[in-house]
Coordinates of C-alpha atoms and ligand atoms in Angstrom, one line a residue:
M1 CA 7.4 17.4 -30.9
E2 CA 8.1 18.7 -34.2
K3 CA 7.5 22.2 -35.0
K4 CA 4.9 23.7 -37.3
R5 CA 5.9 24.8 -40.3
M6 CA 5.2 28.5 -41.1
L7 CA 5.5 30.3 -44.4
S8 CA 5.4 34.2 -45.9
G9 CA 6.8 36.9 -48.3
I10 CA 6.6 40.4 -48.8
T11 CA 6.6 41.9 -52.4
T12 CA 9.0 43.7 -53.6
T13 CA 7.2 47.1 -54.2
G14 CA 9.0 50.1 -53.2
Q15 CA 10.5 49.8 -49.7
M16 CA 9.2 47.6 -46.3
T17 CA 7.0 49.9 -44.7
L18 CA 6.3 49.7 -41.1
G19 CA 2.9 48.5 -41.9
N20 CA 4.6 45.3 -43.4
Y21 CA 6.9 45.3 -40.5
I22 CA 3.8 45.3 -37.4
G23 CA 1.4 43.2 -39.8
A24 CA 3.9 40.6 -40.8
M25 CA 7.9 40.8 -40.7
K26 CA 7.8 41.1 -36.9
N27 CA 5.7 38.2 -36.2
F28 CA 8.1 36.1 -38.4
V29 CA 10.8 37.2 -36.5
S30 CA 9.1 36.6 -33.1
M31 CA 8.0 33.4 -34.4
Q32 CA 11.3 31.7 -36.2
D33 CA 11.8 29.6 -32.5
E34 CA 8.5 28.1 -32.1
F35 CA 7.9 27.5 -36.0
E36 CA 9.5 26.0 -39.2
M37 CA 9.6 29.1 -40.8
F38 CA 10.1 29.8 -44.6
V39 CA 10.2 33.5 -45.7
F40 CA 10.9 34.9 -49.3
V41 CA 11.2 37.9 -51.0
A42 CA 8.4 38.1 -53.3
N43 CA 10.4 39.3 -56.7
L44 CA 8.2 37.8 -59.2
H45 CA 4.6 39.3 -57.5
G46 CA 7.3 42.7 -57.7
I47 CA 6.4 42.8 -61.6
T48 CA 2.6 42.8 -61.2
T49 CA 2.6 46.7 -62.1
P50 CA 5.4 48.1 -64.3
I51 CA 9.1 48.2 -63.0
G52 CA 12.0 49.3 -64.7
K53 CA 15.2 47.1 -64.4
E54 CA 17.1 49.3 -62.1
D55 CA 14.7 50.2 -59.6
L56 CA 13.5 46.3 -59.2
R57 CA 17.2 45.4 -58.7
R58 CA 17.3 48.1 -55.8
N59 CA 13.9 47.0 -54.9
I60 CA 15.1 43.2 -54.2
K61 CA 18.4 44.0 -52.7
N62 CA 17.0 46.9 -50.3
M63 CA 14.8 43.9 -49.3
V64 CA 16.8 41.1 -48.9
T65 CA 18.9 42.6 -46.7
L66 CA 15.8 44.2 -44.7
Y67 CA 15.3 40.9 -43.7
F68 CA 18.3 40.1 -41.9
A69 CA 18.6 43.8 -40.3
C70 CA 14.8 42.9 -39.2
G71 CA 16.3 40.0 -37.1
L72 CA 15.6 37.0 -39.3
D73 CA 18.3 34.5 -38.2
P74 CA 19.5 32.6 -41.3
K75 CA 20.3 29.4 -38.5
K76 CA 16.5 29.4 -37.6
S77 CA 15.0 30.1 -40.8
T78 CA 14.9 29.1 -44.8
V79 CA 14.9 32.8 -46.4
F80 CA 15.2 32.8 -50.5
V81 CA 14.2 34.7 -52.8
Q82 CA 11.0 33.3 -54.8
S83 CA 12.0 33.5 -58.5
E84 CA 15.0 31.3 -57.4
V85 CA 12.9 28.4 -56.9
L86 CA 11.4 27.8 -60.2
E87 CA 8.6 25.6 -59.4
H88 CA 6.6 28.3 -57.6
T89 CA 6.2 29.7 -61.2
L90 CA 5.4 25.9 -62.3
L91 CA 2.8 25.4 -60.1
A92 CA 1.3 29.0 -60.4
W93 CA 0.3 27.7 -64.1
V94 CA -1.1 24.6 -63.4
L95 CA -3.5 26.2 -60.5
T96 CA -3.8 28.7 -62.9
C97 CA -5.7 26.2 -65.6
N98 CA -8.2 25.0 -61.9
T99 CA -9.0 29.1 -61.7
T100 CA -11.6 30.7 -62.6
L101 CA -11.8 34.4 -64.0
G102 CA -15.0 35.2 -61.9
E103 CA -12.7 34.0 -58.5
L104 CA -9.9 36.1 -59.5
Q105 CA -11.5 39.8 -60.5
R106 CA -14.1 39.5 -57.4
M107 CA -10.5 39.9 -55.2
T108 CA -10.8 43.2 -54.0
Q109 CA -7.2 44.2 -54.3
F110 CA -7.4 43.1 -57.8
K111 CA -10.1 45.6 -57.7
D112 CA -8.8 48.3 -56.3
K113 CA -5.9 48.6 -58.1
S114 CA -6.9 48.0 -61.4
V115 CA -9.6 50.9 -60.6
K116 CA -6.2 53.4 -59.8
M117 CA -4.4 52.3 -62.5
K118 CA -7.0 53.3 -64.5
S119 CA -7.8 56.8 -63.0
E120 CA -4.5 57.7 -62.2
N121 CA -3.0 57.1 -66.0
G122 CA -6.3 57.1 -67.9
T123 CA -5.3 53.9 -69.0
E124 CA -7.2 50.4 -69.9
F125 CA -3.5 48.7 -69.7
I126 CA -4.2 46.2 -66.7
P127 CA -1.7 44.1 -66.6
T128 CA -2.6 40.4 -66.7
G129 CA -0.4 39.5 -63.4
L130 CA -2.1 41.8 -61.3
L131 CA -5.7 39.7 -61.9
T132 CA -3.7 36.2 -61.7
Y133 CA -1.1 37.5 -59.3
P134 CA -3.3 35.8 -56.4
V135 CA -2.5 32.2 -58.1
L136 CA 1.0 32.6 -57.8
M137 CA 0.6 33.5 -54.0
A138 CA -1.1 30.4 -53.7
A139 CA 1.4 28.5 -55.5
D140 CA 4.1 29.4 -53.3
I141 CA 2.2 28.6 -50.4
L142 CA 0.7 25.3 -51.4
L143 CA 4.6 24.3 -52.6
Y144 CA 5.4 24.0 -48.5
D145 CA 2.2 22.7 -46.9
P146 CA 2.6 25.4 -44.1
A147 CA 0.7 24.9 -41.3
F148 CA -0.1 28.4 -40.9
V149 CA 0.8 31.9 -43.2
P150 CA 1.4 35.0 -40.9
V151 CA 0.0 38.2 -43.1
G152 CA -1.7 41.2 -42.2
K153 CA -5.5 41.5 -42.8
D154 CA -5.7 42.5 -46.2
Q155 CA -4.1 39.7 -47.5
K156 CA -7.4 37.1 -45.8
Q157 CA -9.1 36.9 -49.2
H158 CA -5.8 35.5 -50.8
I159 CA -5.5 32.8 -48.0
E160 CA -8.9 31.8 -48.4
L161 CA -8.3 31.2 -52.1
T162 CA -5.6 29.7 -51.5
R163 CA -7.6 27.0 -49.6
N164 CA -10.5 26.5 -51.8
L165 CA -7.8 25.5 -55.0
A166 CA -5.9 23.2 -52.6
E167 CA -9.5 21.4 -51.6
R168 CA -10.3 21.6 -55.6
M169 CA -7.1 20.3 -56.5
N170 CA -7.4 17.4 -54.2
N171 CA -10.8 16.5 -54.7
K172 CA -9.9 16.4 -58.3
F173 CA -7.0 14.5 -58.4
G174 CA -6.3 13.0 -55.3
E175 CA -4.4 14.3 -52.3
M176 CA -1.7 16.6 -52.8
F177 CA -1.9 20.1 -50.9
S178 CA -2.7 20.3 -46.7
T179 CA -5.1 23.4 -46.3
P180 CA -3.2 26.6 -44.6
E181 CA -4.7 28.7 -42.3
E182 CA -4.0 32.4 -42.1
F183 CA -2.1 33.7 -38.7
T184 CA -3.1 37.3 -38.2
P185 CA -1.3 39.3 -35.7
K186 CA -3.7 40.7 -32.8
V187 CA -3.0 44.0 -32.9
G188 CA -1.8 45.6 -36.3
S189 CA -2.7 43.4 -38.7
K190 CA -3.9 46.3 -40.8
I191 CA -1.7 49.8 -39.6
M192 CA -3.5 53.0 -41.5
D193 CA -2.1 55.4 -43.4
L194 CA -1.0 58.5 -41.7
Q195 CA -2.6 61.1 -43.8
D196 CA -6.0 59.1 -44.3
P197 CA -6.4 57.1 -41.5
S198 CA -9.5 55.5 -43.7
K199 CA -6.7 53.1 -45.7
K200 CA -3.7 50.8 -45.3
M201 CA -0.8 51.9 -45.0
S202 CA 1.0 51.2 -48.4
K203 CA 3.9 51.7 -50.2
S204 CA 2.5 52.6 -53.4
A205 CA 0.9 55.7 -52.0
E206 CA 1.7 59.2 -53.9
N207 CA 1.9 61.5 -50.6
P208 CA 5.3 60.0 -48.6
K209 CA 3.5 61.5 -45.5
S210 CA 1.1 58.7 -45.6
F211 CA 3.4 56.3 -44.7
I212 CA 6.9 55.2 -43.0
A213 CA 9.1 52.7 -44.9
L214 CA 11.9 51.3 -42.5
L215 CA 14.5 53.1 -44.3
D216 CA 13.5 56.7 -43.9
D217 CA 15.7 59.0 -42.4
V218 CA 14.7 59.1 -39.1
N219 CA 14.3 63.2 -39.0
E220 CA 11.7 62.6 -41.8
V221 CA 10.2 60.0 -40.0
K222 CA 9.7 62.5 -36.4
K223 CA 8.1 65.4 -39.2
K224 CA 5.7 62.3 -40.5
I225 CA 4.5 61.3 -36.9
K226 CA 4.2 64.7 -36.2
S227 CA 2.0 65.6 -39.2
A228 CA -0.3 62.4 -38.4
V229 CA -3.6 63.2 -39.1
T230 CA -5.5 63.0 -35.3
D231 CA -9.1 64.7 -34.6
S232 CA -9.9 67.7 -32.5
E233 CA -10.9 66.3 -29.0
N234 CA -7.4 66.0 -27.8
I235 CA -8.4 62.8 -25.8
I236 CA -6.2 59.8 -26.2
K237 CA -8.9 56.6 -26.4
Y238 CA -8.7 53.3 -28.8
D239 CA -11.5 53.6 -31.0
P240 CA -10.6 53.0 -34.6
E241 CA -14.9 54.1 -35.6
N242 CA -14.5 57.2 -34.6
K243 CA -10.9 58.0 -33.9
P244 CA -8.9 56.2 -36.5
G245 CA -5.8 58.6 -37.0
V246 CA -5.5 58.5 -32.8
S247 CA -6.6 54.5 -32.7
N248 CA -3.6 54.2 -35.2
L249 CA -0.9 55.6 -33.5
L250 CA -1.8 53.7 -30.2
T251 CA -2.0 50.3 -32.2
I252 CA 2.0 51.3 -33.3
Y253 CA 2.9 51.7 -29.8
S254 CA 1.0 49.1 -28.6
A255 CA 2.5 46.7 -31.0
L256 CA 5.9 47.9 -31.0
K257 CA 6.1 48.1 -27.3
E258 CA 4.4 44.7 -27.0
V259 CA 1.8 46.1 -24.4
E260 CA -1.8 45.4 -24.5
M261 CA -4.0 48.2 -25.5
N262 CA -6.0 48.9 -22.4
E263 CA -2.4 49.4 -20.4
V264 CA -1.8 51.6 -23.6
E265 CA -4.8 53.8 -22.4
K266 CA -4.0 54.3 -19.3
H267 CA -0.5 55.3 -19.6
F268 CA -1.6 58.0 -22.1
E269 CA -4.8 59.0 -19.9
G270 CA -5.0 62.8 -19.6
K271 CA -2.1 63.3 -21.7
D272 CA -2.4 65.1 -24.8
Y273 CA -1.9 64.0 -28.8
G274 CA 1.7 66.3 -28.8
V275 CA 3.2 63.6 -25.8
L276 CA 1.4 60.4 -28.0
K277 CA 3.2 61.6 -31.2
E278 CA 5.8 62.3 -29.8
E279 CA 6.0 58.9 -27.4
V280 CA 5.2 57.3 -30.7
S281 CA 8.1 58.9 -32.6
E282 CA 10.3 57.4 -29.6
V283 CA 9.5 53.9 -30.5
V284 CA 9.5 54.0 -34.0
V285 CA 12.7 55.9 -33.9
A286 CA 14.0 53.7 -31.6
L287 CA 13.4 50.3 -33.7
L288 CA 14.2 52.1 -37.5
T289 CA 17.9 53.3 -35.6
D290 CA 18.3 49.6 -34.9
I291 CA 17.3 47.9 -38.3
Q292 CA 19.2 50.9 -40.1
T293 CA 22.7 49.9 -38.4
R294 CA 21.8 46.6 -39.2
Y295 CA 21.1 47.0 -42.7
N296 CA 24.3 49.2 -43.4
Q297 CA 26.5 46.4 -41.8
L298 CA 25.2 44.0 -44.4
L299 CA 24.5 45.7 -47.2
G300 CA 25.9 43.9 -50.4
S301 CA 27.6 41.5 -48.3
D302 CA 28.9 38.0 -49.5
E303 CA 26.9 36.7 -46.5
V304 CA 23.7 38.1 -47.4
D305 CA 23.9 36.2 -50.9
N306 CA 25.5 32.9 -48.9
W307 CA 22.7 32.6 -46.7
L308 CA 20.0 33.2 -49.6
N309 CA 21.6 30.5 -51.6
E310 CA 21.9 28.4 -48.6
G311 CA 18.1 29.2 -48.2
A312 CA 17.0 28.7 -52.0
E313 CA 19.0 25.1 -51.8
K314 CA 16.9 23.6 -48.9
A315 CA 13.3 25.8 -50.4
R316 CA 13.7 23.6 -53.7
K317 CA 14.6 20.0 -52.5
I318 CA 10.6 20.6 -50.6
A319 CA 9.2 22.1 -53.7
R320 CA 10.3 19.7 -56.3
K321 CA 9.3 16.7 -54.2
K322 CA 5.8 18.4 -54.1
M323 CA 5.9 19.9 -57.6
T324 CA 6.6 15.9 -58.7
K325 CA 3.7 14.9 -56.9
V326 CA 1.5 17.4 -59.0
L327 CA 3.0 16.4 -61.9
N328 CA 2.4 12.8 -61.1
L329 CA -1.3 13.5 -59.9
T330 CA -2.2 15.7 -62.6
G331 CA -1.1 13.6 -65.3
L332 CA 1.4 15.9 -66.5
N333 CA 4.0 13.3 -66.2
Y334 CA 3.2 11.1 -68.9
K335 CA 5.7 8.3 -68.0
R336 CA 4.1 7.3 -64.9
K337 CA 0.5 5.9 -64.3
Ligands
TYM1 P1 2.3 42.6 -49.4 O1 4.0 42.8 -50.1 O2 1.5 43.8 -50.0 O3 2.4 43.0 -47.5 C1 3.5 42.1 -47.2 C2 2.9 41.6 -45.6 O4 2.4 42.6 -44.9 C3 1.5 43.2 -44.6 N1 0.4 44.9 -44.6 C4 0.6 45.2 -43.6 N2 0.4 44.7 -42.0 C5 -0.6 45.3 -41.3 N3 -0.8 46.7 -41.9 C6 -0.4 47.2 -43.5 N4 -0.3 48.6 -43.5 C7 0.2 46.4 -44.0 N5 0.9 46.2 -45.6 C8 1.3 45.1 -45.6 C9 0.6 42.4 -45.5 O5 -0.5 41.9 -45.1 C10 1.2 40.8 -45.9 O6 1.0 40.2 -45.2 N6 0.9 38.7 -52.2 C11 1.3 39.4 -50.3 C12 3.1 38.8 -50.3 C13 3.2 37.1 -50.7 C14 3.2 36.8 -50.0 C15 2.8 35.0 -50.7 C16 2.3 36.6 -48.9 C17 3.5 36.4 -51.9 N7 3.6 35.5 -52.4 C18 2.7 33.5 -50.0 C19 2.0 35.0 -47.9 C20 2.2 34.3 -49.0 C21 1.9 40.9 -50.7 O7 1.6 41.9 -51.7 O8 1.9 41.5 -49.7

């Protein structure tokens, strides 16, 4: 039987967090046998907010190396860098011309980020890319006709927009895209901020204690988990509404240990928060140690660049074929009737 295709990407802003890992990367890795997996490093998304050249380079390099250090296997998955497949931006433009301003202004991530930029910098300087980036994301997806897009909860709205755009284009110009479904993990589709568990864990948080980056020093990680906000009840129970901090730690444990939540609750029954933090720390540190060892072996090696060149080559073939279809059906290719 032919494998179904999956596609996803992670933006190169800052480092990869434990949230990115649990909500996305871990699933790319675990599903690369079952699916035909396409994973790219979203470096074009990494310039939606201002960033200097050296920082950008470093972020991309970190990210490409981390992809393989986390377990993506170039023999099984097609791994590539977004800007190396030019069709992404070409399709994004065609789709932009078929998207309304209202649709993009409604995206919660745009609203949150633009408000944050205004309040933090007191600036009216909101890059247009911050508004239009969901269209680029739709292009990333639609070029490859994936059946599923594995993402965390925060990307659901963008996948919905992608589906709407696919249907709109098909109705207007003729069948050109399939409509993908999002695939969110059962546990860990939204890992929360360690200091403010009402917010999602984000690499752009101001306080470094709020998030765990995969390349963090493990001693720092232990301290971050120790200082994670809980509550004063000292009862370990999964109750995200009333006990968001404790529930977040339980979620991290459950996802990384791959143990069902009711089993996790049983395991911690009667124990105190000190024990919970200690055990969460152990699983996180074990994971990070493993990833960092492979990361240090791979960093700067030609191997990584070769894998990415091969990945881009494979991706380009598919993207080019799809783009030709789009150019023909929309009339942009005037030579074809
Ligand atoms: P990004 O880079 O913000 O996040 C990458 C992936 O990690 C997930 N994620 C989380 N999951 C659980 N808990 C969290 N705290 C957490 N934070 C992030 C995200 O849901 C995402 O799956 N626009 C996308 C990247 C992208 C993309 C695409 C994804 C560009 N083109 C095409 C899929 C398909 C983004 O900025 O994700």
